[in-house]
CSV table of C-alpha atoms in Angstrom, one decimal:
chain,number,residue,atom,x,y,z
A,1,UNK,CA,-21.0,-14.7,-2.3
A,2,UNK,CA,-19.7,-11.6,-3.9
A,3,UNK,CA,-17.8,-10.7,-0.7
A,4,UNK,CA,-15.7,-13.8,-1.2
A,5,UNK,CA,-13.9,-12.1,-4.0
A,6,UNK,CA,-13.1,-8.9,-2.2
A,7,UNK,CA,-10.3,-8.0,0.1
A,8,UNK,CA,-9.1,-5.0,2.0
A,9,UNK,CA,-5.7,-4.3,3.3
A,10,UNK,CA,-4.7,-1.1,5.1
A,11,UNK,CA,-1.5,0.4,6.5
A,12,UNK,CA,-0.4,3.7,8.0
A,13,UNK,CA,2.5,5.0,5.9
A,14,UNK,CA,4.9,7.6,7.6
A,15,UNK,CA,4.8,10.1,4.7
A,16,UNK,CA,2.5,12.9,3.4
A,17,UNK,CA,-0.6,12.0,1.4
A,18,UNK,CA,1.0,13.6,-1.7
A,19,UNK,CA,4.2,11.6,-1.3
A,20,UNK,CA,2.4,8.3,-0.8
A,21,UNK,CA,-0.1,8.9,-3.7
A,22,UNK,CA,2.7,9.8,-6.1
A,23,UNK,CA,4.7,6.7,-5.2
A,24,UNK,CA,1.9,4.6,-6.8
A,25,UNK,CA,2.4,6.5,-10.1
A,26,UNK,CA,6.1,6.7,-10.1
A,27,UNK,CA,8.0,4.0,-12.1
A,28,UNK,CA,11.0,4.4,-9.8
A,29,UNK,CA,9.0,3.9,-6.6
A,30,UNK,CA,6.9,1.1,-8.1
A,31,UNK,CA,10.1,-0.7,-9.0
A,32,UNK,CA,11.1,-0.6,-5.4
A,33,UNK,CA,7.9,-1.5,-3.6
A,34,UNK,CA,6.3,-3.8,-6.1
A,35,UNK,CA,9.1,-6.3,-5.8
A,36,UNK,CA,7.5,-9.3,-4.3
A,37,UNK,CA,10.4,-11.0,-2.5
A,38,UNK,CA,14.1,-11.3,-2.2
A,39,UNK,CA,15.6,-13.1,-5.3
A,40,UNK,CA,12.9,-11.4,-7.4
A,41,UNK,CA,13.3,-8.2,-9.3
A,42,UNK,CA,11.1,-5.8,-11.2
A,43,UNK,CA,13.1,-5.1,-14.4
A,44,UNK,CA,10.4,-3.1,-16.2
A,45,UNK,CA,7.8,-0.6,-15.2
A,46,UNK,CA,5.8,1.5,-17.6
A,47,UNK,CA,3.3,4.1,-16.4
A,48,UNK,CA,1.0,6.3,-18.4
A,49,UNK,CA,-0.3,8.2,-15.4
A,50,UNK,CA,-3.7,9.5,-16.7
A,51,UNK,CA,-7.2,8.2,-16.4
A,52,UNK,CA,-7.6,5.6,-19.2
A,53,UNK,CA,-3.8,5.3,-19.4
A,54,UNK,CA,-2.2,1.9,-18.8
A,55,UNK,CA,0.7,0.5,-16.8
A,56,UNK,CA,2.9,-2.5,-17.0
A,57,UNK,CA,4.9,-4.0,-14.1
A,58,UNK,CA,7.1,-6.9,-15.0
A,59,UNK,CA,8.2,-9.1,-12.1
A,60,UNK,CA,11.0,-11.5,-12.7
A,61,UNK,CA,11.2,-14.8,-10.8
A,62,UNK,CA,14.3,-16.8,-11.8
A,63,UNK,CA,14.0,-16.7,-15.6
A,64,UNK,CA,10.2,-16.3,-15.6
A,65,UNK,CA,8.8,-12.9,-16.4
A,66,UNK,CA,5.4,-12.2,-14.9
A,67,UNK,CA,3.8,-9.1,-16.4
A,68,UNK,CA,1.1,-7.3,-14.5
A,69,UNK,CA,-1.0,-4.9,-16.5
A,70,UNK,CA,-3.8,-2.6,-15.8
A,71,UNK,CA,-5.6,0.6,-16.7
A,72,UNK,CA,-6.1,3.7,-14.5
A,73,UNK,CA,-9.8,4.2,-13.9
A,74,UNK,CA,-9.5,7.0,-11.3
A,75,UNK,CA,-6.7,9.4,-10.5
A,76,UNK,CA,-8.1,11.8,-7.9
A,77,UNK,CA,-5.1,13.5,-6.3
A,78,UNK,CA,-4.5,12.9,-3.4
A,79,UNK,CA,-7.6,11.0,-2.4
A,80,UNK,CA,-8.3,8.0,-4.5
A,81,UNK,CA,-6.6,5.9,-7.1
A,82,UNK,CA,-8.3,3.0,-8.9
A,83,UNK,CA,-6.9,0.7,-11.6
A,84,UNK,CA,-7.7,-2.7,-13.1
A,85,UNK,CA,-5.2,-5.4,-12.3
A,86,UNK,CA,-4.5,-8.2,-14.7
A,87,UNK,CA,-1.8,-10.8,-14.3
A,88,UNK,CA,-1.1,-13.4,-16.9
A,89,UNK,CA,-3.8,-16.2,-16.9
A,90,UNK,CA,-5.4,-14.8,-13.8
A,91,UNK,CA,-8.9,-13.5,-13.8
A,92,UNK,CA,-9.5,-10.8,-16.3
A,93,UNK,CA,-11.8,-8.6,-14.3
A,94,UNK,CA,-10.2,-7.3,-11.2
A,95,UNK,CA,-10.2,-3.8,-9.8
A,96,UNK,CA,-7.9,-2.3,-7.2
A,97,UNK,CA,-9.1,0.9,-5.4
A,98,UNK,CA,-6.8,2.8,-3.0
A,99,UNK,CA,-8.0,5.5,-0.6
A,100,UNK,CA,-5.6,7.9,0.9
A,101,UNK,CA,-6.5,9.4,4.3
A,102,UNK,CA,-4.5,12.1,6.0
A,103,UNK,CA,-3.9,11.1,9.6
A,104,UNK,CA,-1.4,13.9,10.2
A,105,UNK,CA,0.8,16.0,7.7
A,106,UNK,CA,3.4,13.2,7.8
A,107,UNK,CA,1.2,10.1,8.2
A,108,UNK,CA,-1.2,8.7,5.6
A,109,UNK,CA,-3.6,5.8,6.0
A,110,UNK,CA,-3.7,3.7,2.8
A,111,UNK,CA,-6.8,1.5,2.4
A,112,UNK,CA,-6.5,-0.9,-0.5
A,113,UNK,CA,-9.5,-2.7,-1.8
A,114,UNK,CA,-9.2,-5.5,-4.4
A,115,UNK,CA,-12.4,-6.8,-6.0
A,116,UNK,CA,-12.7,-9.8,-8.2
A,117,UNK,CA,-15.4,-8.4,-10.5
A,118,UNK,CA,-15.4,-4.8,-11.5
A,119,UNK,CA,-18.9,-3.4,-12.1
A,120,UNK,CA,-18.6,-3.1,-15.8
A,121,UNK,CA,-18.1,-6.9,-15.9
A,122,UNK,CA,-21.2,-7.5,-13.9
A,123,UNK,CA,-23.2,-5.3,-16.2
A,124,UNK,CA,-22.4,-7.5,-19.2
A,125,UNK,CA,-24.0,-10.2,-17.1
A,126,UNK,CA,-26.2,-11.8,-19.8
A,127,UNK,CA,-26.2,-15.3,-21.1
A,128,UNK,CA,-24.7,-14.4,-24.5
A,129,UNK,CA,-21.7,-12.6,-23.2
A,130,UNK,CA,-20.8,-15.2,-20.6
A,131,UNK,CA,-21.5,-18.0,-23.0
A,132,UNK,CA,-19.0,-16.7,-25.4
A,133,UNK,CA,-16.4,-16.2,-22.7
A,134,UNK,CA,-16.9,-19.7,-21.4
A,135,UNK,CA,-16.6,-21.1,-24.9
A,136,UNK,CA,-13.3,-19.3,-25.4
A,137,UNK,CA,-12.1,-20.5,-22.0
A,138,UNK,CA,-13.3,-24.0,-22.7
A,139,UNK,CA,-11.4,-24.2,-26.0
A,140,UNK,CA,-8.3,-23.0,-24.1
A,141,UNK,CA,-8.7,-25.7,-21.5
A,142,UNK,CA,-9.2,-28.4,-24.2
B,1,UNK,CA,14.2,-28.0,-17.3
B,2,UNK,CA,11.4,-30.5,-18.1
B,3,UNK,CA,10.2,-30.3,-14.5
B,4,UNK,CA,10.2,-26.6,-14.7
B,5,UNK,CA,8.0,-26.6,-17.9
B,6,UNK,CA,5.7,-29.2,-16.4
B,7,UNK,CA,5.3,-27.1,-13.3
B,8,UNK,CA,4.6,-24.0,-15.4
B,9,UNK,CA,1.9,-25.9,-17.5
B,10,UNK,CA,0.3,-27.1,-14.3
B,11,UNK,CA,0.3,-23.6,-12.9
B,12,UNK,CA,-1.2,-22.2,-16.1
B,13,UNK,CA,-3.9,-24.9,-16.2
B,14,UNK,CA,-4.8,-24.0,-12.6
B,15,UNK,CA,-5.0,-20.3,-13.4
B,16,UNK,CA,-7.2,-21.0,-16.4
B,17,UNK,CA,-9.5,-23.2,-14.2
B,18,UNK,CA,-9.7,-20.3,-11.7
B,19,UNK,CA,-10.7,-17.9,-14.5
B,20,UNK,CA,-13.4,-20.3,-15.6
B,21,UNK,CA,-14.7,-20.6,-12.0
B,22,UNK,CA,-14.7,-16.8,-11.4
B,23,UNK,CA,-16.3,-16.1,-14.8
B,24,UNK,CA,-19.0,-18.6,-14.0
B,25,UNK,CA,-19.6,-17.0,-10.6
B,26,UNK,CA,-19.7,-13.5,-12.1
B,27,UNK,CA,-23.4,-14.1,-12.8
B,28,UNK,CA,-25.6,-13.2,-9.8
B,29,UNK,CA,-28.2,-15.9,-10.4
B,30,UNK,CA,-25.5,-18.5,-10.4
B,31,UNK,CA,-24.0,-17.2,-7.2
B,32,UNK,CA,-27.5,-17.3,-5.7
B,33,UNK,CA,-27.9,-20.9,-6.7
B,34,UNK,CA,-24.6,-21.8,-5.1
B,35,UNK,CA,-25.6,-19.9,-2.0
B,36,UNK,CA,-28.9,-21.7,-1.8
B,37,UNK,CA,-27.2,-25.1,-2.3
B,38,UNK,CA,-24.6,-24.2,0.4
B,39,UNK,CA,-27.5,-23.7,2.9
B,40,UNK,CA,-29.6,-26.6,1.7
B,41,UNK,CA,-27.0,-29.2,0.9
B,42,UNK,CA,-28.6,-31.2,-1.9
B,43,UNK,CA,-31.6,-30.1,-3.9
B,44,UNK,CA,-33.7,-31.3,-6.8
B,45,UNK,CA,-33.6,-29.2,-10.0
B,46,UNK,CA,-37.3,-28.4,-9.6
B,47,UNK,CA,-36.7,-27.1,-6.0
B,48,UNK,CA,-34.1,-24.7,-7.2
B,49,UNK,CA,-36.3,-23.5,-10.0
B,50,UNK,CA,-39.1,-22.9,-7.5
B,51,UNK,CA,-36.9,-21.1,-5.0
B,52,UNK,CA,-36.0,-18.5,-7.7
B,53,UNK,CA,-39.4,-18.5,-9.5
B,54,UNK,CA,-37.4,-19.6,-12.6
B,55,UNK,CA,-38.4,-21.9,-15.4
B,56,UNK,CA,-37.0,-25.4,-15.3
B,57,UNK,CA,-35.3,-24.5,-18.6
B,58,UNK,CA,-33.7,-21.4,-17.2
B,59,UNK,CA,-32.4,-23.2,-14.1
B,60,UNK,CA,-31.1,-26.1,-16.3
B,61,UNK,CA,-29.0,-23.6,-18.3
B,62,UNK,CA,-27.4,-22.2,-15.2
B,63,UNK,CA,-26.8,-25.6,-13.8
B,64,UNK,CA,-25.1,-26.8,-17.0
B,65,UNK,CA,-22.7,-23.8,-16.8
B,66,UNK,CA,-22.0,-24.5,-13.1
B,67,UNK,CA,-21.4,-28.1,-13.9
B,68,UNK,CA,-19.0,-27.3,-16.7
B,69,UNK,CA,-16.9,-25.2,-14.3
B,70,UNK,CA,-17.0,-28.0,-11.8
B,71,UNK,CA,-18.9,-26.0,-9.3
B,72,UNK,CA,-21.8,-28.3,-8.8
B,73,UNK,CA,-22.3,-32.1,-9.0
B,74,UNK,CA,-25.4,-33.9,-10.3
B,75,UNK,CA,-26.7,-37.2,-8.9
B,76,UNK,CA,-29.4,-38.9,-10.9
B,77,UNK,CA,-31.8,-41.0,-8.9
B,78,UNK,CA,-34.6,-42.5,-11.1
B,79,UNK,CA,-36.3,-39.5,-12.6
B,80,UNK,CA,-35.0,-37.0,-10.1
B,81,UNK,CA,-31.8,-35.0,-10.6
B,82,UNK,CA,-30.1,-33.9,-7.4
B,83,UNK,CA,-27.6,-31.0,-7.3
B,84,UNK,CA,-25.0,-30.2,-4.7
B,85,UNK,CA,-22.0,-27.9,-4.4
B,86,UNK,CA,-18.6,-29.3,-5.3
B,87,UNK,CA,-16.5,-27.8,-2.7
B,88,UNK,CA,-13.1,-28.7,-4.1
B,89,UNK,CA,-13.5,-26.3,-7.0
B,90,UNK,CA,-14.6,-23.4,-4.7
B,91,UNK,CA,-11.2,-23.7,-3.0
B,92,UNK,CA,-9.6,-21.8,-5.9
B,93,UNK,CA,-11.3,-18.5,-5.4
B,94,UNK,CA,-10.3,-18.7,-1.7
B,95,UNK,CA,-6.7,-19.3,-2.8
B,96,UNK,CA,-6.9,-16.2,-5.0
B,97,UNK,CA,-8.2,-14.3,-2.0
B,98,UNK,CA,-5.4,-15.5,0.3
B,99,UNK,CA,-2.7,-14.9,-2.4
B,100,UNK,CA,-3.7,-11.3,-2.9
B,101,UNK,CA,-4.3,-10.6,0.8
B,102,UNK,CA,-0.7,-11.6,1.4
B,103,UNK,CA,0.6,-9.9,-1.8
B,104,UNK,CA,-0.9,-6.5,-1.1
B,105,UNK,CA,0.0,-6.7,2.6
B,106,UNK,CA,3.6,-7.2,1.7
B,107,UNK,CA,3.5,-4.5,-0.9
B,108,UNK,CA,2.3,-2.0,1.7
B,109,UNK,CA,5.1,-3.1,4.1
B,110,UNK,CA,7.5,-2.4,1.3
B,111,UNK,CA,6.0,1.0,0.7
B,112,UNK,CA,6.6,1.8,4.3
B,113,UNK,CA,10.3,0.8,3.9
B,114,UNK,CA,10.5,2.8,0.7
B,115,UNK,CA,9.2,6.1,2.2
B,116,UNK,CA,11.5,5.6,5.2
B,117,UNK,CA,14.5,5.1,3.0
B,118,UNK,CA,13.6,8.1,0.9
B,119,UNK,CA,13.2,10.2,4.1
B,120,UNK,CA,16.7,9.2,5.3
B,121,UNK,CA,18.3,10.1,1.9
B,122,UNK,CA,16.6,13.5,2.0
B,123,UNK,CA,18.1,14.2,5.5
B,124,UNK,CA,21.6,13.4,4.3
C-alpha cells in the first residue's frame, strides 16, 4: 500500500550538476520553473537555503494565492536535496527528495521522488497521536 | 463570484477529506487491513482479527477509524459484521498521485527550458 503514495519523475537537464542543484535553491530560478502554467504566476519566493531552513513559493491562479511551504531536510551539494512539501489543505506529511547524477560535465540527471508519508510521521504511528489528528480533522470537517 | 466561492469550498472540503484518508492510511496496521480486504473482498471482523493475531477489540478500533474516513463499509447480517473496502474513497490518494506526477513532470520540463534560456543569455 505504501507504494501507492510515492512517485518518481526523472529528467536529463542540459546543464552542470552544480548549476541544476543551485537552481532549486535560487529564488530567481524557482520563480521561473515553479510556475505551473500560462496564465499563472509566482509572485513570491522566499528561500532560507540551509538544513532546517524553510521556503515559501506562492503561486497565483487568477486572484487565488496558493502558498507552498516546506523545510529543507538535506542540502548535500551537489548530490541530494530533500525538503518537506506542504500546500494549503493538502496532506501535511509529504517529502520530496531529489538526486542529482552527473551524466557528463554538461548533463545532469535529476531524479525526483515524492513520498506521501515521511518517516518521522510513520514513527509517531501510535493510536494516541493519530487519534488526536483525526479528531482535529474531524472537527474541521464538521 | 458566488460560484467561485462555492467551487473553492468544494475544493477545500475535498482536500480535507484527502488529508483524513491519508492520515488514516499512515498507520501500517490499517494499510494491512485494507490490503487484506482488497485481496479477500468481504471479511468478518473476527477473520480480520485472526489474520493479524489481534484482539477483537484492537481490530474494532482500527475498523472504526477506517469507517470514519470512509475507507471501509460495514454490513451487519444477524450477529456477523462484514467489512469491505469502499473503493470510491481510495480514489483520492490516486488523484493525489496523478496530480503530483503531472506537476513535477512539468516542473522538470520548465527547468530544462530555464537552463537552456540561461545558457543562451550567457552566450550573448
